[in-house]
Short mmCIF file of C-alpha atoms and ligand atoms in Angstrom, two decimals:
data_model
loop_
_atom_site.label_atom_id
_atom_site.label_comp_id
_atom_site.label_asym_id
_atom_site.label_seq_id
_atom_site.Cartn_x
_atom_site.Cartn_y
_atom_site.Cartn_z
CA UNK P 11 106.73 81.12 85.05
CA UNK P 12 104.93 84.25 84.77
CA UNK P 13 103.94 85.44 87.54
CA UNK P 14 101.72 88.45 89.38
CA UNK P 15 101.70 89.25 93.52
CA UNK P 16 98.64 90.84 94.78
CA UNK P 17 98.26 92.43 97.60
CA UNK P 18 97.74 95.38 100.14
CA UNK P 19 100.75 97.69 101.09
CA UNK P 20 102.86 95.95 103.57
CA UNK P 21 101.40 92.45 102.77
CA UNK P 22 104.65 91.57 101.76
CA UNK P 23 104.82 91.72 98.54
CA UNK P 24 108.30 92.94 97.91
CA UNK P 25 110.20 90.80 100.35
CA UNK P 26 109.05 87.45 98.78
CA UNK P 27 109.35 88.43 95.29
CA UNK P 28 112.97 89.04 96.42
CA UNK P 29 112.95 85.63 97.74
CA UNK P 30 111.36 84.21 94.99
CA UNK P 31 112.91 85.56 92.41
CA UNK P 32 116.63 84.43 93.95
CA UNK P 33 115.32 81.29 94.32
CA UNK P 34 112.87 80.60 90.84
CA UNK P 35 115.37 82.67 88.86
CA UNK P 36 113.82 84.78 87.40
CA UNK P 37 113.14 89.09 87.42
CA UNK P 38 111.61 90.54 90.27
CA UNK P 39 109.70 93.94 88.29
CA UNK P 40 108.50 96.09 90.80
CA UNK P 41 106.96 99.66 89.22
CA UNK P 42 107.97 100.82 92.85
CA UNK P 43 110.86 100.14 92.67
CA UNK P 44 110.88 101.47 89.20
CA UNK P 45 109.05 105.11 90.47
CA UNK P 46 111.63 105.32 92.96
CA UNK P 47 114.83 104.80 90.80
CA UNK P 48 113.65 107.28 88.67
CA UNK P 49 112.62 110.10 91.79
CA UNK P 50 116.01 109.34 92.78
CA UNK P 51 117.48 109.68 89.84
CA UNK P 52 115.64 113.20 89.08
CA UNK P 53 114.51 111.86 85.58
CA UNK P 54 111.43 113.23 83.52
CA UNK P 55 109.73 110.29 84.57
CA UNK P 56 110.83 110.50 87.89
CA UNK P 57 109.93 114.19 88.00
CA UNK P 58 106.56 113.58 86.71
CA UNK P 59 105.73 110.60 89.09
CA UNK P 60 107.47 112.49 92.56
CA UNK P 61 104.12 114.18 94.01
CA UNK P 62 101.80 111.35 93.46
CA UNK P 63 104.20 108.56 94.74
CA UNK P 64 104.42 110.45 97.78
CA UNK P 65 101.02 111.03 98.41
CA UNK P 66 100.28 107.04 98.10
CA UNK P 67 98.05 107.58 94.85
CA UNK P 68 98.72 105.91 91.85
CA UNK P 69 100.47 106.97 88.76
CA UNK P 70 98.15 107.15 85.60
CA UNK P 71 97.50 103.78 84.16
CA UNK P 72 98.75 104.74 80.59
CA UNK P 73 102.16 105.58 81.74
CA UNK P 74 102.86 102.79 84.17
CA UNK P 75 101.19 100.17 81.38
CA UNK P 76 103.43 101.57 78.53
CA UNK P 77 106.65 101.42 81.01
CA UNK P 78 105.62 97.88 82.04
CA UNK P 79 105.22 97.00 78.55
CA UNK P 80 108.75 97.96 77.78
CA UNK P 81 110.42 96.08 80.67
CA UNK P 82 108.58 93.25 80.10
CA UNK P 83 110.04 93.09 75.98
CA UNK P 84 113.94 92.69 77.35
CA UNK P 85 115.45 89.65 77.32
CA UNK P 86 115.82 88.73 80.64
CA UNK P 87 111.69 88.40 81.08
CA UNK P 88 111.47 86.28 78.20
CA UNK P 89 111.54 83.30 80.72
CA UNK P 90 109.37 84.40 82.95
CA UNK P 91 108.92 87.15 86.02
CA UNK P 92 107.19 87.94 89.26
CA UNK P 93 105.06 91.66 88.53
CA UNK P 94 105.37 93.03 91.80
CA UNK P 95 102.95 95.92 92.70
CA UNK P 96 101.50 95.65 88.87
CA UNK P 97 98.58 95.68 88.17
CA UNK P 98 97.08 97.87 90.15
CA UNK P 99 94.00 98.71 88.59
CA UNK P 100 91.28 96.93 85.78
CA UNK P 101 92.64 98.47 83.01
CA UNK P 102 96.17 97.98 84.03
CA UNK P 103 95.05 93.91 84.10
CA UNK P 104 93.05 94.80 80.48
CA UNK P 105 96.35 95.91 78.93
CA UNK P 106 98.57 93.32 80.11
CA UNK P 107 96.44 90.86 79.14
CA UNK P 108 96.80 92.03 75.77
CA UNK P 109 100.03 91.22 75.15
CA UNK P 110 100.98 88.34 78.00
CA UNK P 111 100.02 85.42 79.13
CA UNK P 112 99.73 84.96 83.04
CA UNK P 113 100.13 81.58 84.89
CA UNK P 114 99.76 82.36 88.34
CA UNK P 115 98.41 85.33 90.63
CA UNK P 116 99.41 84.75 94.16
CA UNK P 117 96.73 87.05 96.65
CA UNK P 118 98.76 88.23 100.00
CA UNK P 119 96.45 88.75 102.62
CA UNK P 120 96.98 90.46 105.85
CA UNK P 121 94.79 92.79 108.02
CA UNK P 122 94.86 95.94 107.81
CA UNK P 123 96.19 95.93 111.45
CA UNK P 124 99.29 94.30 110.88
CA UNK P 125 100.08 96.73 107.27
CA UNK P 126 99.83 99.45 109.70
CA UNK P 127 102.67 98.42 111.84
CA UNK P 128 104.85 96.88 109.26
CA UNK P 129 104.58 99.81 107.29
CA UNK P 130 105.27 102.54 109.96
CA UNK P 131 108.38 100.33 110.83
CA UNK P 132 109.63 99.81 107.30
CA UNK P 133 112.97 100.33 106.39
CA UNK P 134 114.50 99.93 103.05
CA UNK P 135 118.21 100.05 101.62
CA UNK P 136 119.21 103.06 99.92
CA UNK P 137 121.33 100.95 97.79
CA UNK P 138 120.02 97.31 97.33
CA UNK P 139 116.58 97.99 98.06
CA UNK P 140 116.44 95.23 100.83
CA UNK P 141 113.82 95.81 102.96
CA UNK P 142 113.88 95.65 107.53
CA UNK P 143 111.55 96.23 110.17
CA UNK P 144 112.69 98.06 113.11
CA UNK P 145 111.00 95.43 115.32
CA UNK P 146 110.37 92.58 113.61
CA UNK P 147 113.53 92.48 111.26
CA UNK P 148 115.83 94.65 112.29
CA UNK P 149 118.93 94.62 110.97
CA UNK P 150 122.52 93.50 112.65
CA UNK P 151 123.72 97.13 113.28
CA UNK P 152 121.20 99.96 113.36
CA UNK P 153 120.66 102.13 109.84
CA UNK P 154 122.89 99.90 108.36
CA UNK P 155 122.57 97.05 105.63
CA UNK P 156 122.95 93.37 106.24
CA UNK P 157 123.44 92.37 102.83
CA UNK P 158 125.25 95.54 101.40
CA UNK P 159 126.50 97.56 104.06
CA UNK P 160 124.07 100.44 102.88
CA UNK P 161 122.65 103.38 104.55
CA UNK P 162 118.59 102.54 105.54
CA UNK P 163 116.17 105.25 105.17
CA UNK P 164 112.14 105.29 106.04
CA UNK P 165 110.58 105.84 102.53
CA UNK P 166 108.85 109.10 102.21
CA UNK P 167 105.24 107.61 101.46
CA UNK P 168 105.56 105.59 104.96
CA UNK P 169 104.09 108.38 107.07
CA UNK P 170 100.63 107.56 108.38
CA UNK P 171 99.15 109.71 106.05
CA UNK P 172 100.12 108.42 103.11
CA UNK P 173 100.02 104.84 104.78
CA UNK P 174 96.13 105.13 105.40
CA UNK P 175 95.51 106.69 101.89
CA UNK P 176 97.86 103.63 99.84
CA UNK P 177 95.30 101.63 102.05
CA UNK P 178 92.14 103.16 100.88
CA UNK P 179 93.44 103.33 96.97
CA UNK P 180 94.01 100.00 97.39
CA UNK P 181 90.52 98.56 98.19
CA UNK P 182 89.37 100.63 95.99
CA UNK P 183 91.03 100.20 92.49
CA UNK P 184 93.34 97.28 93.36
CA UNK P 185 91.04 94.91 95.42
CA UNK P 186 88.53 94.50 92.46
CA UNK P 187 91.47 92.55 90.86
CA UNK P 188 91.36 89.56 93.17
CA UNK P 189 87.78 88.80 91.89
CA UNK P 190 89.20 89.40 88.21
CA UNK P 191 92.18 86.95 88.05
CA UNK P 192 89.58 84.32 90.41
CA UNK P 193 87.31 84.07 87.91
CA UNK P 194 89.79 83.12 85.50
CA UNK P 195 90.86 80.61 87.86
CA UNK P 196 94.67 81.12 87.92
CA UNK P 197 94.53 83.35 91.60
CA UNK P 198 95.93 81.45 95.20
CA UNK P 199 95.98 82.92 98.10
CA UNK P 200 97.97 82.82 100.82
CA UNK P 201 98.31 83.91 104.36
CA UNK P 202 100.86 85.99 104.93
CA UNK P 203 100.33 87.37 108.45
CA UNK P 204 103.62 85.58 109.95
CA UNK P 205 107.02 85.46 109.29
CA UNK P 206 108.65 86.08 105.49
CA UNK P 207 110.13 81.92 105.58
CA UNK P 208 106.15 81.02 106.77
CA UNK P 209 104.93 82.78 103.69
CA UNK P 210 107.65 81.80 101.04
CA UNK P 211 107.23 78.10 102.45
CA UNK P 212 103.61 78.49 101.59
CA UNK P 213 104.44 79.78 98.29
CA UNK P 214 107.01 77.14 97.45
CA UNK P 215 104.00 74.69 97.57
CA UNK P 216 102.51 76.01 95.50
CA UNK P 217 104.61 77.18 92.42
CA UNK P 218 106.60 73.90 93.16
CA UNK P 219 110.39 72.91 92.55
CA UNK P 220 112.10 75.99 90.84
P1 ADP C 2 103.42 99.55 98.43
O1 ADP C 2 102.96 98.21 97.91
O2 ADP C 2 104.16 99.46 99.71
O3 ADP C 2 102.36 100.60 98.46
P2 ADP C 2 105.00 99.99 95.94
O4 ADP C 2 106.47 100.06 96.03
O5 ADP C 2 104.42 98.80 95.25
O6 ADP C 2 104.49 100.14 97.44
O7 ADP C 2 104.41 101.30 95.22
C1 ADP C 2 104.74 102.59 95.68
C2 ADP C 2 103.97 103.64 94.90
O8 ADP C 2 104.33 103.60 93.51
C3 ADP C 2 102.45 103.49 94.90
O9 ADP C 2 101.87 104.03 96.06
C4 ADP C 2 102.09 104.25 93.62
O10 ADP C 2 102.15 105.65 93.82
C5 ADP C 2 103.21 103.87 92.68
N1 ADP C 2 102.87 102.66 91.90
C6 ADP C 2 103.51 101.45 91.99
N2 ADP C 2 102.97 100.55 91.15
C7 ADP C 2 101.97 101.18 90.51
C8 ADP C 2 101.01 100.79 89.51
N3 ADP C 2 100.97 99.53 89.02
N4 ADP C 2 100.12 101.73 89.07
C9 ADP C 2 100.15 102.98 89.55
N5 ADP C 2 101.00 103.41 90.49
C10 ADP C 2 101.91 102.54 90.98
#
């Protein structure tokens, strides 16, 4: 099953590809996730990627097709994957099509409204990468990991700033790509205003039994 989520920031995105990928088995790649490793890590890539990650704009589609490309040749994507937060543009979609096949795109949709808060409540594991709302899912004890027992941090490019700005980029280089994969007829969408278990029941439906 190879699979794409689309979506706006904070339409959830990550948190069901983590759900979906436990449960489908297979990858979660998320070139977030990827950017941040490396910032962390204070690699060349991660060096070159820093500023624009932070400001919410997106990393030149050469680099993050060539790096997808890559990740997408080991062996544990050979059975399929969920591309989280990739593509992101047309020619990002152009390339990949190239050299794989897609099954399924699965559209998020949310108001802008409800990115707003989720985003400027967001906080993610420093270690495991799972991801809490302050409100809506906090975790057990404050700053600290459910599933780990790691420290939580507010990512950088969750200010409102940078929040608004991910928002704009998005309808304008990433929203063209729900009328791309819809006309070749292998796009869904799904609601995915309410809870995480409301939107991965949803999904279940329609990828059906793992
Ligand atoms: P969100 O969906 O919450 O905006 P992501 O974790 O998917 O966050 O992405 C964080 C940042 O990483 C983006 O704002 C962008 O700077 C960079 N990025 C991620 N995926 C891509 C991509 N496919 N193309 C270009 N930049 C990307």
């Amino acid at each position: 099953m190879k699979l794409i989520f689309l979506g706006p920031p904070g339409a959830g995105k990550g948190t069901l590809a983590a759900l979906v990928s436990k449960e489908y088995r297979i990858p979660q790649i998320s070139t977030g996730d990827i950017f941040r490793d490396a910032i962390k890590r204070e690699t060349e890539l991660g060096k070159k990627v820093k500023e624009i990650v932070g400001r919410g704009d997106l990393v030149p589609d050469e680099l993050t097709v060539s790096l997808v490309r890559e990740r997408l040749g080991q062996p544990d994507a050979s059975g399929g994957y969920i591309l989280d937060g990739f593509p992101r543009t047309i020619p990002q979609a152009a390339a990949l099509d190239e050299f794989q096949k897609i099954d399924s795109v699965v559209n998020f949709t949310v108001s802008d409204k409800i990115v707003i808060e989720r985003l400027s409540g967001r906080e993610v594991c420093k270690n495991c990468g799972a991801i809490y709302h302050v409100k809506n899912m906090p975790s057990k004890v404050k700053g600290v990991c459910d599933r780990c027992g790691g420290p939580l941090y507010t990512r950088p490019d969750d200010t409102l700033e940078s929040i608004t700005n991910r928002l704009e980029v998005y309808k304008k280089q990433t929203e063209p790509l729900v009328s791309y994969y819809r006309k070749k007829k292998i796009l869904r969408d799904i609601d995915s205003s309410k809870s995480p278990e409301d939107t991965l029941t949803q999904v279940r439906k329609l990828l059906g039994k793992p």
